[in-house]
């Protein structure tokens, strides 16, 4: 096991026990956030020169899965916030120094969706907008968000930037997050009003999305040449699979001594045993498929070979399929868990709710990605939105 996973396991019972508090607070409990910060889970993709670990993406994925099996919200936050140091490595060194110089454990919230507008002014931009779904934002000192470049009148253009700004330049709408699942992620709205962005704290989004961040920054480490379209979804889907593993573990623990109303112990019911085995194998297969793609892409990148569009599209299809496969399997055991599973005092229902809400993330929507993967395999050339996040 890696050092980060060791630290998570060391505090497993505390993290698991604090999860209901996170549901109530609608953010990670301070104790959980401290355990994650101390473990270094958000520094797994961070450059070594700023105290980062530069881990293999597989190690990061397995660590997020293990954390999410304890507390789905904690795994979700770690998976999302943990990718931002990877992208910050492509920014101007001055931006990196601004954020990591004072504290190399600094966390950055998101999202990347260009919900705001950055209007050019001398030396940079003036940023305005409102961004939804900023996971973990209560525990982040900076934000990394997407913004459309505006013209002089403030109208959007087609150019999109990724920008970083201190939390003091934004306001959290604490009433914007009251949901049925992933409550503990605190994925609240951020509001920015007339914040000045120096040019060096911005990066053209296409540089990252097009796979040229490493060239732009002059980095040649395998980690930073790794495809964005595999790395960014990895933390999110890993947390989702971890939630289903947590639900499965809860089911198994609860069923060992359970006797059905018919008087037949669960362990003697061949139909339940079949369903349990099938669900467990499906969740395991989802994990294996996701990690196999990561390993294959890593090995190819490490050899200096490009991972082409068709292969990236296939990898995204596998990632999406793994998420849906794991959640469907979890549903099969939840439906056989008995009435006790629906009580709010039991953790299984929280994993079930968290996983279903996690499945609604845009990174898990099959439509255009499945279309593009199949079309590319048939010799077609997907364009426009069909290339998005691939």
XYZ file of C-alpha atoms in Angstrom:
390
model
C 0.000 0.000 0.000
C 1.092 3.588 -0.563
C 1.749 6.063 2.206
C -1.453 7.997 1.540
C -3.638 4.897 1.640
C -1.885 3.788 4.824
C -2.825 7.096 6.444
C -6.455 6.804 5.316
C -6.704 3.269 6.705
C -5.129 4.384 9.977
C -8.013 6.826 10.473
C -10.696 4.706 8.814
C -12.997 4.390 11.804
C -12.904 8.117 12.514
C -13.651 8.983 8.888
C -16.491 6.451 8.740
C -17.982 7.638 12.041
C -17.923 11.315 10.979
C -19.866 10.755 7.747
C -23.327 11.386 9.282
C -22.030 14.698 10.645
C -21.051 15.684 7.119
C -24.589 14.931 5.958
C -25.931 17.287 8.615
C -23.372 20.049 7.996
C -23.654 19.632 4.210
C -19.861 19.780 3.983
C -16.971 17.621 5.145
C -16.509 17.694 8.911
C -13.368 19.553 9.949
C -11.915 16.358 11.425
C -12.341 14.500 8.140
C -10.848 17.373 6.147
C -7.849 17.349 8.486
C -7.326 13.608 8.050
C -7.415 14.025 4.279
C -5.052 16.988 4.365
C -2.635 15.170 6.649
C -2.734 12.055 4.460
C -1.581 13.973 1.376
C -4.387 12.604 -0.811
C -4.842 15.952 -2.568
C -1.084 16.158 -3.250
C -0.902 12.869 -5.150
C -0.726 14.657 -8.545
C 1.134 17.706 -7.240
C 4.681 18.500 -8.478
C 7.467 17.338 -6.213
C 9.054 20.765 -6.132
C 5.992 21.958 -4.218
C 5.767 19.030 -1.823
C 3.740 16.818 -4.125
C 3.957 13.054 -4.532
C 3.586 12.709 -8.345
C 1.865 9.329 -7.907
C 0.817 6.862 -10.568
C -2.881 7.532 -11.350
C -3.709 3.929 -10.429
C -2.454 4.501 -6.883
C -4.544 7.655 -6.618
C -7.638 5.859 -7.946
C -7.286 2.960 -5.513
C -6.808 5.387 -2.632
C -9.925 7.355 -3.561
C -11.901 4.100 -3.844
C -10.827 3.045 -0.356
C -11.742 6.443 1.079
C -15.136 6.522 -0.656
C -15.923 3.074 0.761
C -15.671 4.735 4.198
C -17.414 8.006 3.346
C -18.665 8.656 -0.177
C -18.574 12.430 0.241
C -14.953 12.386 1.399
C -13.966 10.222 -1.574
C -15.804 12.534 -3.956
C -14.084 15.656 -2.626
C -10.657 14.018 -2.695
C -11.210 12.765 -6.242
C -12.269 16.165 -7.575
C -10.041 18.511 -5.590
C -7.134 16.126 -6.110
C -6.957 16.719 -9.872
C -6.463 20.476 -9.595
C -2.777 20.318 -8.562
C -2.118 18.364 -11.787
C -3.470 21.234 -13.867
C -1.853 23.962 -11.759
C 1.473 22.402 -12.779
C 0.799 23.850 -16.262
C 0.199 27.415 -15.050
C 2.765 30.185 -14.923
C 5.278 29.453 -12.110
C 4.177 32.686 -10.429
C 0.650 31.290 -10.022
C 2.052 28.082 -8.542
C 4.166 30.089 -6.127
C 1.162 32.235 -5.125
C -0.777 29.128 -4.119
C 1.782 26.604 -2.923
C 4.531 28.935 -1.768
C 2.823 29.810 1.535
C 1.229 26.356 1.967
C 1.873 23.285 -0.183
C -1.247 21.697 1.339
C -3.470 24.389 -0.153
C -6.671 23.019 -1.709
C -8.389 24.457 -4.776
C -12.096 24.142 -5.490
C -13.678 24.154 -8.970
C -15.722 23.777 -11.331
C -14.264 24.020 -14.835
C -17.573 24.810 -16.541
C -17.293 28.345 -18.016
C -20.213 29.784 -16.066
C -18.622 33.237 -15.685
C -17.143 35.871 -17.990
C -13.624 37.308 -17.902
C -13.370 40.687 -19.647
C -9.859 41.713 -20.735
C -8.332 44.787 -19.065
C -4.775 46.033 -18.807
C -2.664 43.312 -17.174
C -5.392 40.685 -17.010
C -9.156 40.308 -16.738
C -12.155 41.334 -14.642
C -14.148 38.247 -13.666
C -17.847 38.024 -12.871
C -20.195 35.073 -12.561
C -21.786 32.340 -10.533
C -20.510 28.756 -10.542
C -22.476 25.754 -9.272
C -21.258 22.471 -7.763
C -17.999 23.624 -6.155
C -17.246 20.435 -4.220
C -15.297 20.795 -0.983
C -15.253 24.550 -1.332
C -15.548 25.240 2.425
C -12.110 23.712 2.921
C -10.398 25.344 -0.079
C -8.339 28.508 0.046
C -8.285 29.014 -3.737
C -10.569 28.190 -6.652
C -9.772 26.950 -10.161
C -12.714 27.690 -12.425
C -13.672 28.070 -16.071
C -14.596 31.383 -17.640
C -15.574 32.514 -21.120
C -13.533 35.449 -22.374
C -15.813 38.430 -22.879
C -15.675 41.281 -25.334
C -15.600 44.908 -24.184
C -19.374 44.817 -23.693
C -19.098 41.719 -21.511
C -20.597 39.362 -24.067
C -19.220 35.826 -24.207
C -16.842 34.754 -26.931
C -15.867 31.190 -27.867
C -12.533 31.351 -26.045
C -12.473 29.688 -22.608
C -9.943 30.147 -19.822
C -9.182 28.169 -16.698
C -8.335 30.646 -13.959
C -7.214 30.591 -10.329
C -8.182 33.126 -7.723
C -8.047 33.296 -3.934
C -11.130 32.360 -1.972
C -11.283 35.957 -0.673
C -12.229 37.027 -4.216
C -15.317 34.813 -4.226
C -18.353 34.285 -2.023
C -19.910 30.932 -1.123
C -23.699 30.671 -1.247
C -24.218 28.374 1.715
C -27.917 27.960 0.945
C -27.280 26.545 -2.516
C -26.576 22.937 -1.474
C -29.471 20.964 0.020
C -29.686 17.673 -1.851
C -30.584 14.009 -1.475
C -27.084 12.577 -1.870
C -23.437 13.611 -1.624
C -24.628 16.110 0.964
C -21.304 16.006 2.765
C -19.439 17.222 -0.322
C -20.653 20.774 0.245
C -20.839 21.329 -3.514
C -22.096 24.890 -3.175
C -22.321 27.831 -5.542
C -19.509 30.361 -5.826
C -20.180 33.996 -6.700
C -17.482 36.294 -8.080
C -18.023 40.027 -8.521
C -15.524 42.274 -10.309
C -12.454 40.268 -9.289
C -9.197 41.188 -11.001
C -7.301 38.281 -12.539
C -3.671 38.904 -13.447
C -2.831 37.361 -16.805
C -0.413 34.880 -15.247
C -3.200 33.281 -13.207
C -5.051 32.239 -16.370
C -4.550 29.399 -18.821
C -6.243 28.813 -22.144
C -8.552 25.833 -21.549
C -7.758 24.335 -24.941
C -4.104 23.936 -23.942
C -5.173 21.500 -21.221
C -8.133 19.887 -22.990
C -6.050 19.389 -26.120
C -3.347 17.530 -24.212
C -0.664 20.180 -24.596
C -0.355 21.366 -21.019
C 2.944 19.576 -20.531
C 4.418 21.175 -23.649
C 3.179 24.604 -22.620
C 4.788 24.239 -19.184
C 7.948 22.472 -20.362
C 7.257 19.353 -18.298
C 8.165 15.882 -19.522
C 7.187 13.659 -16.567
C 4.857 10.811 -17.520
C 2.228 12.056 -15.072
C 1.892 15.418 -16.793
C 1.861 13.925 -20.296
C -0.990 11.628 -19.244
C -4.297 12.334 -21.084
C -6.528 14.853 -19.314
C -9.641 13.026 -20.533
C -8.591 9.961 -18.546
C -7.170 11.724 -15.482
C -9.996 14.181 -14.803
C -12.847 11.607 -14.757
C -10.713 9.125 -12.826
C -11.161 10.622 -9.371
C -14.907 11.043 -9.822
C -15.565 7.521 -11.097
C -13.156 5.992 -8.582
C -15.125 7.579 -5.766
C -18.369 6.267 -7.256
C -17.039 2.717 -7.441
C -15.755 3.068 -3.874
C -19.262 4.011 -2.738
C -20.693 0.852 -4.282
C -17.968 -1.163 -2.567
C -18.939 0.504 0.706
C -22.591 -0.371 0.136
C -21.673 -3.977 -0.670
C -19.603 -4.245 2.525
C -22.540 -2.894 4.560
C -24.871 -5.418 2.955
C -22.593 -8.364 3.678
C -22.080 -7.302 7.309
C -25.836 -6.923 7.873
C -26.863 -10.181 6.178
C -24.540 -12.619 7.950
C -26.947 -13.263 10.802
C -30.186 -12.147 9.151
C -33.151 -14.526 9.078
C -35.967 -13.847 6.630
C -39.636 -13.695 7.672
C -39.967 -17.189 6.223
C -37.522 -18.396 8.865
C -34.815 -19.149 6.298
C -31.402 -17.630 7.084
C -30.067 -15.452 4.276
C -26.974 -17.609 3.960
C -29.235 -20.553 3.088
C -31.223 -18.726 0.390
C -29.713 -19.737 -2.976
C -31.405 -16.863 -4.822
C -29.905 -14.219 -2.538
C -26.504 -15.894 -2.703
C -26.644 -15.833 -6.496
C -27.596 -12.131 -6.525
C -24.820 -11.306 -4.048
C -22.182 -13.097 -6.097
C -23.343 -11.497 -9.308
C -23.346 -7.997 -7.784
C -19.931 -8.469 -6.195
C -18.454 -9.681 -9.473
C -19.960 -6.725 -11.381
C -18.549 -4.169 -8.945
C -15.171 -5.896 -9.083
C -15.290 -5.917 -12.875
C -16.100 -2.190 -12.922
C -13.038 -1.499 -10.755
C -10.814 -3.706 -12.903
C -11.956 -2.121 -16.178
C -11.303 1.398 -14.913
C -7.840 0.555 -13.596
C -6.863 -1.430 -16.708
C -7.447 1.651 -18.851
C -5.299 3.740 -16.516
C -2.458 1.211 -16.589
C -2.576 0.879 -20.374
C -2.613 4.627 -20.954
C 0.200 5.126 -18.436
C 2.429 2.506 -20.046
C 1.861 3.958 -23.489
C 2.512 7.520 -22.289
C 5.619 6.386 -20.437
C 6.977 4.904 -23.690
C 6.560 8.296 -25.327
C 3.642 7.156 -27.494
C 0.540 9.256 -28.033
C -2.820 7.938 -26.872
C -4.934 8.725 -29.927
C -8.519 9.929 -30.128
C -10.067 6.521 -30.819
C -8.318 4.976 -27.831
C -9.167 7.910 -25.567
C -12.818 7.702 -26.631
C -12.835 3.989 -25.873
C -11.258 4.711 -22.482
C -13.950 7.250 -21.666
C -16.605 4.737 -22.713
C -15.083 2.185 -20.355
C -14.983 4.747 -17.535
C -18.655 5.672 -17.999
C -19.693 2.048 -18.349
C -17.822 1.150 -15.157
C -19.794 3.751 -13.211
C -23.186 2.573 -14.464
C -22.222 -1.085 -14.067
C -21.227 -0.628 -10.424
C -24.353 1.336 -9.504
C -26.674 -1.192 -11.162
C -24.978 -3.961 -9.198
C -25.355 -2.004 -5.962
C -29.077 -1.632 -6.704
C -29.438 -5.407 -6.869
C -28.140 -5.915 -3.337
C -29.930 -2.865 -1.923
C -33.236 -4.267 -3.191
C -32.505 -7.440 -1.207
C -31.250 -5.729 1.951
C -34.555 -5.724 3.798
C -36.405 -2.893 5.481
C -33.590 -2.162 7.919
C -31.463 -0.769 5.083
C -33.764 2.230 4.566
C -33.282 3.651 8.055
C -31.195 6.817 8.120
C -29.167 5.378 10.987
C -27.694 2.761 8.662
C -24.812 3.718 6.343
C -25.969 1.578 3.411
C -28.727 4.010 2.412
C -26.217 6.868 2.403
C -23.885 5.001 0.035
C -26.908 4.224 -2.151
C -28.001 7.882 -2.287
C -24.460 9.191 -2.767
C -23.726 6.821 -5.635
C -26.930 7.653 -7.472
C -26.280 11.378 -7.197
C -22.670 10.821 -8.301
C -23.949 9.073 -11.409
C -25.663 12.308 -12.492
C -22.321 14.105 -12.949
C -21.750 15.173 -16.548
C -18.659 12.965 -16.731
C -20.953 9.913 -16.440
C -23.412 10.836 -19.218
C -23.045 8.165 -21.947
C -24.640 9.867 -24.986
C -22.027 11.772 -26.977
C -19.083 9.743 -25.666
C -20.613 6.406 -26.682
C -21.510 7.929 -30.037
C -17.943 9.151 -30.576
C -16.288 5.915 -29.456
C -18.369 3.812 -31.833
C -18.054 6.256 -34.735
C -14.261 6.419 -34.354
C -14.028 2.622 -34.345
C -16.016 2.585 -37.598
C -13.577 4.976 -39.230
C -15.570 8.166 -38.667
C -14.210 11.460 -37.376
C -16.394 12.950 -34.622
C -16.359 16.730 -34.510
C -17.611 19.591 -32.347
C -19.361 18.493 -29.153
C -18.593 14.869 -29.994
C -14.926 15.533 -29.192
C -15.667 17.186 -25.849
C -13.774 15.714 -22.893
C -12.118 13.120 -25.135
